[in-house]
Amino acid sequence: MYSDRESDLIQAIFKYIVTSQPAILKEFFNFTDKTEYDDLSACIVNISFENHTTFEIIKYFVEDEFGTNHMGSIFRENCCASKILKAYLYKVGRTYLQDILGKLIQQIVLVERKHSYEIDPSRVDQDELARNRELLENKLQALISTLTSKQSVNKMPPGVRIIAQFFEECAKKYLPDKVHVMIGSFVMLRYINPAIFSPENAGLLPKGKVPSTQSRRNLVLITKILQNLANGKTFTNKESFMTKLNSFLEKNKTVIGDYFRDIVNFTCNFQTVHGNMAITELSVYDLHLLHSLVFQYQESIMPLFQNEETAAGFQKLLDRLGSYQSKVSFSFLDENHQKFVKLYLEDRHEEASYIGYI
């Protein structure tokens, strides 16, 4: 449990790192098991919301990824930049996808669950191929029309559009012939396609509903085509049955290109982007995770600062905070009980100390 004073100190340490040496945030991933990357990313994003450093952090990770990797390995699923983007999109982007895609995805998964879009002749009878392809193209066209409409673009969370701008800016610098592709890799591969492929995880389906095997296959085919559209590629003989969709890709190539340009063509004040969002109180887990990392690995962190004066400033903040081992996590309690314990201790002018498990 953390007092307000300690919570403020942890946030001050976080902001100090962001403003003086953000590479330390990347180093946190080296201190952490890969199975805990999602938790660490959520922690970083959650704390960044509290001190208005979210876009500064995301821009650092995006540019670092562009600057240290070649085209074939950039933004792999388990890299720290991808994890940070995933945590941000989960926090900010879900409501928009539910609003824009929910009705159409529910129609595919629930209303038309017995329909097949299968066009692989090894999976379906020959006499069904033409009908299935027509169903697939019609549904794709409806989806593309929904996504690319001015209304949908204007509704897209400003934060998502800002990140798309980061991708555009970095692509122009590092991959100038792949600007369209890199914007698409973020918008489609990182944001829209995961929600279409797993609508139950994105909140696009009623609670407890999951796609049938047939519906999931339909969604897979849709995401494959959308990804090729984003990449500006046509299908090859590697998947020869998909080549029949190349005419569809060509027909929609300009529409998707205009869509990406519309997304990045806007201006806003970074500091006010999240102004209307309900930011919940930082969890004890987030505070304790950051506290434990900076305390356990302070000897590895100190040399990363650019000079001794900056490192000394970090050490002063850490000394004021004290060891994470003196704290107990009450995260196993529900939210109301956590608040009760915190208020009780504050009323007594006390702070929680570590007791241990009995």
Short mmCIF file of C-alpha atoms in Angstrom, two decimals:
data_model
loop_
_atom_site.label_atom_id
_atom_site.label_comp_id
_atom_site.label_asym_id
_atom_site.label_seq_id
_atom_site.Cartn_x
_atom_site.Cartn_y
_atom_site.Cartn_z
CA MET A 1 0.00 0.00 0.00
CA TYR A 2 1.29 3.47 -0.84
CA SER A 3 0.53 6.83 0.72
CA ASP A 4 -0.15 9.86 -1.45
CA ARG A 5 3.37 11.10 -0.66
CA GLU A 6 4.92 7.86 -1.90
CA SER A 7 2.67 7.71 -4.95
CA ASP A 8 3.73 11.27 -5.85
CA LEU A 9 7.40 10.31 -5.40
CA ILE A 10 7.09 7.28 -7.68
CA GLN A 11 5.45 9.43 -10.33
CA ALA A 12 8.19 12.03 -9.89
CA ILE A 13 10.85 9.33 -10.40
CA PHE A 14 9.03 8.14 -13.52
CA LYS A 15 8.83 11.66 -14.97
CA TYR A 16 12.48 12.26 -14.10
CA ILE A 17 13.45 9.19 -16.12
CA VAL A 18 11.27 10.20 -19.07
CA THR A 19 12.63 13.74 -19.26
CA SER A 20 16.30 12.93 -18.58
CA GLN A 21 16.92 9.45 -20.01
CA PRO A 22 13.92 7.60 -21.53
CA ALA A 23 16.21 4.76 -22.62
CA ILE A 24 15.91 3.54 -19.03
CA LEU A 25 12.27 2.62 -19.76
CA LYS A 26 13.49 0.33 -22.54
CA GLU A 27 16.04 -1.13 -20.13
CA PHE A 28 13.18 -2.07 -17.80
CA PHE A 29 12.18 -4.70 -20.37
CA ASN A 30 15.64 -6.26 -20.08
CA PHE A 31 15.10 -6.50 -16.31
CA THR A 32 11.72 -8.20 -16.81
CA ASP A 33 10.74 -11.71 -17.91
CA LYS A 34 9.05 -11.70 -21.33
CA THR A 35 5.93 -13.26 -19.82
CA GLU A 36 5.49 -10.01 -17.85
CA TYR A 37 5.98 -7.57 -20.73
CA ASP A 38 2.25 -6.87 -20.96
CA ASP A 39 2.08 -5.95 -17.26
CA LEU A 40 5.14 -3.72 -17.52
CA SER A 41 3.78 -1.98 -20.64
CA ALA A 42 0.42 -1.35 -18.97
CA CYS A 43 2.27 0.03 -15.92
CA ILE A 44 4.30 2.45 -18.06
CA VAL A 45 1.23 3.64 -19.98
CA ASN A 46 -0.91 4.01 -16.85
CA ILE A 47 1.69 6.08 -15.00
CA SER A 48 2.38 8.17 -18.11
CA PHE A 49 -1.28 9.20 -18.18
CA GLU A 50 -0.95 10.62 -14.70
CA ASN A 51 1.97 12.89 -15.54
CA HIS A 52 1.13 13.65 -19.19
CA THR A 53 4.19 11.98 -20.72
CA THR A 54 2.36 9.35 -22.78
CA PHE A 55 3.19 10.65 -26.25
CA GLU A 56 6.74 11.52 -25.31
CA ILE A 57 7.24 7.89 -24.29
CA ILE A 58 5.48 6.37 -27.29
CA LYS A 59 7.40 8.59 -29.70
CA TYR A 60 10.67 7.48 -28.09
CA PHE A 61 9.80 3.78 -28.46
CA VAL A 62 8.55 4.17 -32.05
CA GLU A 63 11.60 6.10 -33.18
CA ASP A 64 13.95 3.72 -31.36
CA GLU A 65 12.35 0.76 -33.12
CA PHE A 66 12.71 2.41 -36.52
CA GLY A 67 16.29 3.40 -35.79
CA THR A 68 17.57 0.06 -34.52
CA ASN A 69 15.84 -2.50 -36.75
CA HIS A 70 15.64 -3.22 -40.46
CA MET A 71 12.40 -3.63 -42.41
CA GLY A 72 12.21 -7.39 -41.94
CA SER A 73 12.32 -7.30 -38.15
CA ILE A 74 10.70 -3.99 -37.26
CA PHE A 75 7.83 -4.02 -34.73
CA ARG A 76 7.86 -7.74 -34.02
CA GLU A 77 4.97 -8.77 -31.80
CA ASN A 78 7.04 -9.24 -28.64
CA CYS A 79 9.30 -6.19 -28.92
CA CYS A 80 8.91 -3.55 -26.23
CA ALA A 81 7.64 -0.91 -28.70
CA SER A 82 4.82 -3.21 -29.86
CA LYS A 83 3.91 -3.98 -26.26
CA ILE A 84 3.71 -0.28 -25.36
CA LEU A 85 1.49 0.37 -28.39
CA LYS A 86 -0.73 -2.57 -27.46
CA ALA A 87 -1.16 -1.27 -23.90
CA TYR A 88 -2.05 2.21 -25.14
CA LEU A 89 -4.51 0.97 -27.75
CA TYR A 90 -6.19 -1.25 -25.16
CA LYS A 91 -6.63 1.73 -22.85
CA VAL A 92 -7.68 4.30 -25.45
CA GLY A 93 -8.83 2.60 -28.64
CA ARG A 94 -11.33 -0.09 -27.70
CA THR A 95 -14.45 2.07 -27.42
CA TYR A 96 -13.94 3.44 -30.92
CA LEU A 97 -13.60 -0.04 -32.43
CA GLN A 98 -16.69 -1.21 -30.58
CA ASP A 99 -18.63 1.78 -31.95
CA ILE A 100 -17.37 1.50 -35.54
CA LEU A 101 -17.02 -2.26 -36.02
CA GLY A 102 -19.28 -3.82 -33.39
CA LYS A 103 -22.48 -4.05 -35.42
CA LEU A 104 -20.79 -5.41 -38.54
CA ILE A 105 -18.68 -8.00 -36.66
CA GLN A 106 -21.70 -9.17 -34.68
CA GLN A 107 -23.55 -9.65 -37.94
CA ILE A 108 -20.72 -11.87 -39.26
CA VAL A 109 -20.25 -13.86 -36.07
CA LEU A 110 -23.78 -14.12 -34.66
CA VAL A 111 -26.38 -13.41 -37.34
CA GLU A 112 -24.56 -14.95 -40.31
CA ARG A 113 -22.57 -17.54 -38.36
CA LYS A 114 -23.43 -20.30 -40.83
CA HIS A 115 -22.28 -18.33 -43.87
CA SER A 116 -18.96 -19.30 -45.38
CA TYR A 117 -16.49 -16.98 -47.12
CA GLU A 118 -14.17 -19.89 -47.86
CA ILE A 119 -12.42 -19.62 -51.25
CA ASP A 120 -9.77 -22.30 -50.76
CA PRO A 121 -10.80 -25.17 -53.10
CA SER A 122 -9.15 -27.68 -50.76
CA ARG A 123 -11.60 -26.67 -48.02
CA VAL A 124 -14.90 -26.34 -49.89
CA ASP A 125 -16.83 -27.76 -52.84
CA GLN A 126 -16.14 -26.17 -56.23
CA ASP A 127 -19.74 -25.13 -56.76
CA GLU A 128 -19.61 -22.97 -53.61
CA LEU A 129 -16.49 -20.98 -54.48
CA ALA A 130 -18.11 -18.24 -56.58
CA ARG A 131 -20.88 -17.59 -54.07
CA ASN A 132 -18.44 -17.53 -51.12
CA ARG A 133 -16.14 -15.12 -52.90
CA GLU A 134 -19.06 -12.79 -53.59
CA LEU A 135 -20.07 -12.90 -49.91
CA LEU A 136 -16.49 -12.20 -48.86
CA GLU A 137 -16.02 -9.26 -51.22
CA ASN A 138 -19.38 -7.74 -50.30
CA LYS A 139 -18.61 -7.93 -46.57
CA LEU A 140 -15.13 -6.53 -47.11
CA GLN A 141 -16.49 -3.65 -49.14
CA ALA A 142 -18.96 -2.82 -46.39
CA LEU A 143 -16.18 -2.96 -43.83
CA ILE A 144 -13.85 -0.74 -45.89
CA SER A 145 -16.64 1.76 -46.50
CA THR A 146 -17.32 1.92 -42.76
CA LEU A 147 -13.67 2.34 -41.79
CA THR A 148 -12.79 4.93 -44.41
CA SER A 149 -15.84 7.17 -44.12
CA LYS A 150 -15.15 10.75 -43.03
CA GLN A 151 -17.36 10.19 -40.00
CA SER A 152 -15.32 7.19 -38.85
CA VAL A 153 -11.99 8.93 -39.42
CA ASN A 154 -13.15 11.99 -37.47
CA LYS A 155 -14.27 9.76 -34.60
CA MET A 156 -10.92 7.94 -34.38
CA PRO A 157 -9.25 8.72 -31.04
CA PRO A 158 -6.82 11.63 -31.51
CA GLY A 159 -4.15 9.66 -29.66
CA VAL A 160 -4.28 6.88 -32.25
CA ARG A 161 -3.95 9.43 -35.04
CA ILE A 162 -0.99 11.06 -33.28
CA ILE A 163 0.80 7.71 -33.14
CA ALA A 164 0.05 7.19 -36.84
CA GLN A 165 1.75 10.55 -37.39
CA PHE A 166 4.79 9.28 -35.46
CA PHE A 167 4.92 6.30 -37.83
CA GLU A 168 4.66 8.60 -40.84
CA GLU A 169 7.40 10.89 -39.51
CA CYS A 170 9.79 8.03 -38.71
CA ALA A 171 9.09 6.20 -41.97
CA LYS A 172 9.96 9.34 -43.95
CA LYS A 173 13.27 9.45 -42.09
CA TYR A 174 14.24 5.76 -42.04
CA LEU A 175 12.12 4.05 -44.73
CA PRO A 176 11.08 6.79 -47.17
CA ASP A 177 9.81 4.32 -49.76
CA LYS A 178 7.60 2.56 -47.16
CA VAL A 179 5.66 5.43 -45.60
CA HIS A 180 2.24 4.11 -46.68
CA VAL A 181 3.18 0.58 -45.55
CA MET A 182 4.37 1.67 -42.11
CA ILE A 183 1.27 3.75 -41.38
CA GLY A 184 -0.76 0.71 -42.44
CA SER A 185 1.30 -1.61 -40.25
CA PHE A 186 0.22 0.41 -37.23
CA VAL A 187 -3.39 1.16 -38.17
CA MET A 188 -4.23 -2.28 -39.57
CA LEU A 189 -1.77 -4.77 -38.08
CA ARG A 190 -1.62 -3.29 -34.57
CA TYR A 191 -5.06 -1.75 -34.16
CA ILE A 192 -7.90 -2.85 -36.43
CA ASN A 193 -7.01 -6.39 -37.48
CA PRO A 194 -6.48 -7.80 -33.96
CA ALA A 195 -9.98 -6.61 -33.04
CA ILE A 196 -11.49 -8.26 -36.13
CA PHE A 197 -9.60 -11.51 -35.62
CA SER A 198 -10.44 -11.75 -31.88
CA PRO A 199 -13.62 -9.71 -31.44
CA GLU A 200 -14.36 -11.40 -28.11
CA ASN A 201 -11.14 -9.90 -26.68
CA ALA A 202 -11.82 -6.45 -28.12
CA GLY A 203 -15.31 -6.21 -26.66
CA LEU A 204 -16.98 -6.35 -30.09
CA LEU A 205 -19.21 -9.27 -29.05
CA PRO A 206 -21.64 -9.66 -26.17
CA LYS A 207 -20.02 -11.12 -23.07
CA GLY A 208 -19.64 -14.89 -23.30
CA LYS A 209 -20.00 -15.01 -27.10
CA VAL A 210 -17.13 -16.31 -29.23
CA PRO A 211 -16.84 -16.92 -32.98
CA SER A 212 -17.58 -20.42 -34.24
CA THR A 213 -14.89 -22.23 -36.23
CA GLN A 214 -16.58 -21.09 -39.44
CA SER A 215 -16.91 -17.48 -38.30
CA ARG A 216 -13.28 -17.41 -37.17
CA ARG A 217 -12.17 -18.59 -40.60
CA ASN A 218 -14.27 -15.84 -42.19
CA LEU A 219 -12.58 -13.28 -39.95
CA VAL A 220 -9.13 -14.67 -40.82
CA LEU A 221 -9.81 -14.23 -44.53
CA ILE A 222 -10.97 -10.65 -43.95
CA THR A 223 -7.84 -9.74 -41.98
CA LYS A 224 -5.54 -11.32 -44.58
CA ILE A 225 -7.04 -9.16 -47.31
CA LEU A 226 -7.03 -5.99 -45.20
CA GLN A 227 -3.37 -6.56 -44.36
CA ASN A 228 -2.42 -6.94 -48.00
CA LEU A 229 -4.32 -3.76 -48.76
CA ALA A 230 -2.38 -1.95 -46.04
CA ASN A 231 0.92 -3.35 -47.33
CA GLY A 232 0.12 -2.43 -50.91
CA LYS A 233 0.69 -6.04 -51.98
CA THR A 234 -1.23 -8.46 -54.16
CA PHE A 235 -1.47 -12.17 -53.48
CA THR A 236 1.05 -14.51 -55.14
CA ASN A 237 1.10 -18.18 -56.04
CA LYS A 238 2.18 -18.92 -52.47
CA GLU A 239 -1.56 -18.81 -51.77
CA SER A 240 -2.86 -19.19 -55.29
CA PHE A 241 -6.51 -19.40 -54.21
CA MET A 242 -6.21 -15.85 -52.85
CA THR A 243 -5.03 -14.40 -56.17
CA LYS A 244 -8.65 -14.15 -57.30
CA LEU A 245 -8.92 -11.28 -54.79
CA ASN A 246 -6.19 -9.24 -56.49
CA SER A 247 -8.72 -7.36 -58.60
CA PHE A 248 -10.51 -6.41 -55.37
CA LEU A 249 -7.20 -5.18 -53.92
CA GLU A 250 -6.50 -3.06 -56.98
CA LYS A 251 -9.98 -1.55 -56.87
CA ASN A 252 -9.57 -0.46 -53.25
CA LYS A 253 -5.90 0.52 -53.27
CA THR A 254 -6.58 4.24 -53.73
CA VAL A 255 -9.33 4.23 -51.10
CA ILE A 256 -6.99 2.78 -48.47
CA GLY A 257 -4.19 5.15 -49.42
CA ASP A 258 -6.52 8.12 -48.99
CA TYR A 259 -7.70 6.64 -45.67
CA PHE A 260 -4.17 6.59 -44.24
CA ARG A 261 -3.55 10.13 -45.44
CA ASP A 262 -6.79 11.30 -43.83
CA ILE A 263 -5.80 9.70 -40.51
CA VAL A 264 -2.50 11.58 -40.26
CA ASN A 265 -3.84 14.84 -41.70
CA PHE A 266 -4.90 16.62 -38.53
CA THR A 267 -3.51 18.75 -35.70
CA CYS A 268 -4.17 18.81 -31.99
CA ASN A 269 -2.58 19.71 -28.66
CA PHE A 270 -0.89 16.65 -27.15
CA GLN A 271 -1.56 17.92 -23.63
CA THR A 272 -5.36 18.00 -24.08
CA VAL A 273 -5.85 14.74 -25.99
CA HIS A 274 -6.77 12.71 -22.91
CA GLY A 275 -8.47 15.56 -21.11
CA ASN A 276 -11.98 14.08 -21.30
CA MET A 277 -10.97 10.53 -20.45
CA ALA A 278 -11.81 9.14 -17.03
CA ILE A 279 -8.40 8.25 -15.59
CA THR A 280 -8.72 5.84 -12.72
CA GLU A 281 -6.47 6.06 -9.69
CA LEU A 282 -3.14 4.34 -10.21
CA SER A 283 -3.23 0.78 -8.95
CA VAL A 284 -1.00 -0.44 -6.15
CA TYR A 285 0.34 -2.99 -8.62
CA ASP A 286 1.57 -0.29 -11.03
CA LEU A 287 3.23 1.67 -8.25
CA HIS A 288 4.86 -1.40 -6.72
CA LEU A 289 6.10 -2.70 -10.07
CA LEU A 290 7.88 0.54 -10.92
CA HIS A 291 9.15 0.92 -7.35
CA SER A 292 10.62 -2.58 -7.38
CA LEU A 293 12.34 -2.07 -10.76
CA VAL A 294 14.04 1.22 -9.92
CA PHE A 295 15.12 -0.06 -6.51
CA GLN A 296 16.35 -3.53 -7.48
CA TYR A 297 18.23 -2.35 -10.56
CA GLN A 298 19.45 1.07 -9.42
CA GLU A 299 23.10 0.04 -9.90
CA SER A 300 22.36 -0.80 -13.55
CA ILE A 301 20.26 2.33 -14.03
CA MET A 302 22.68 4.91 -12.61
CA PRO A 303 25.33 4.63 -15.40
CA LEU A 304 22.64 5.18 -18.04
CA PHE A 305 22.19 8.82 -17.05
CA GLN A 306 24.17 11.25 -19.19
CA ASN A 307 26.11 12.83 -16.32
CA GLU A 308 26.77 12.46 -12.60
CA GLU A 309 24.55 15.40 -11.69
CA THR A 310 21.49 13.83 -13.35
CA ALA A 311 22.27 10.47 -11.75
CA ALA A 312 22.56 12.15 -8.35
CA GLY A 313 19.13 13.73 -8.80
CA PHE A 314 17.66 10.30 -9.46
CA GLN A 315 19.41 8.88 -6.37
CA LYS A 316 17.98 11.63 -4.16
CA LEU A 317 14.45 10.79 -5.25
CA LEU A 318 15.09 7.09 -4.68
CA ASP A 319 16.49 7.74 -1.19
CA ARG A 320 13.39 9.73 -0.27
CA LEU A 321 11.16 6.88 -1.43
CA GLY A 322 12.98 4.02 0.28
CA SER A 323 13.04 0.30 -0.43
CA TYR A 324 10.17 -1.45 -2.15
CA GLN A 325 10.73 -4.33 0.28
CA SER A 326 9.23 -2.21 3.06
CA LYS A 327 5.94 -2.10 1.21
CA VAL A 328 3.12 -4.58 1.00
CA SER A 329 0.91 -5.06 -2.02
CA PHE A 330 -2.79 -5.17 -1.19
CA SER A 331 -3.62 -5.86 -4.82
CA PHE A 332 -5.25 -9.14 -3.83
CA LEU A 333 -8.01 -7.09 -2.16
CA ASP A 334 -10.87 -5.72 -4.20
CA GLU A 335 -10.90 -2.00 -5.01
CA ASN A 336 -13.26 -0.99 -2.19
CA HIS A 337 -11.22 -2.81 0.45
CA GLN A 338 -7.97 -1.27 -0.86
CA LYS A 339 -9.51 2.19 -0.50
CA PHE A 340 -10.76 1.36 3.00
CA VAL A 341 -7.29 0.28 4.17
CA LYS A 342 -5.67 3.35 2.59
CA LEU A 343 -8.16 5.78 4.18
CA TYR A 344 -7.82 4.05 7.55
CA LEU A 345 -4.04 4.39 7.52
CA GLU A 346 -4.17 8.00 6.31
CA ASP A 347 -6.61 8.86 9.09
CA ARG A 348 -4.04 7.51 11.57
CA HIS A 349 -1.20 9.34 9.76
CA GLU A 350 0.44 5.99 9.08
CA GLU A 351 1.87 4.19 6.04
CA ALA A 352 1.63 0.48 5.32
CA SER A 353 4.73 -1.57 6.05
CA TYR A 354 5.58 -5.07 4.95
CA ILE A 355 4.43 -7.79 7.35
CA GLY A 356 4.63 -10.91 5.22
CA TYR A 357 2.42 -13.90 4.64
CA ILE A 358 1.26 -15.95 7.56
#
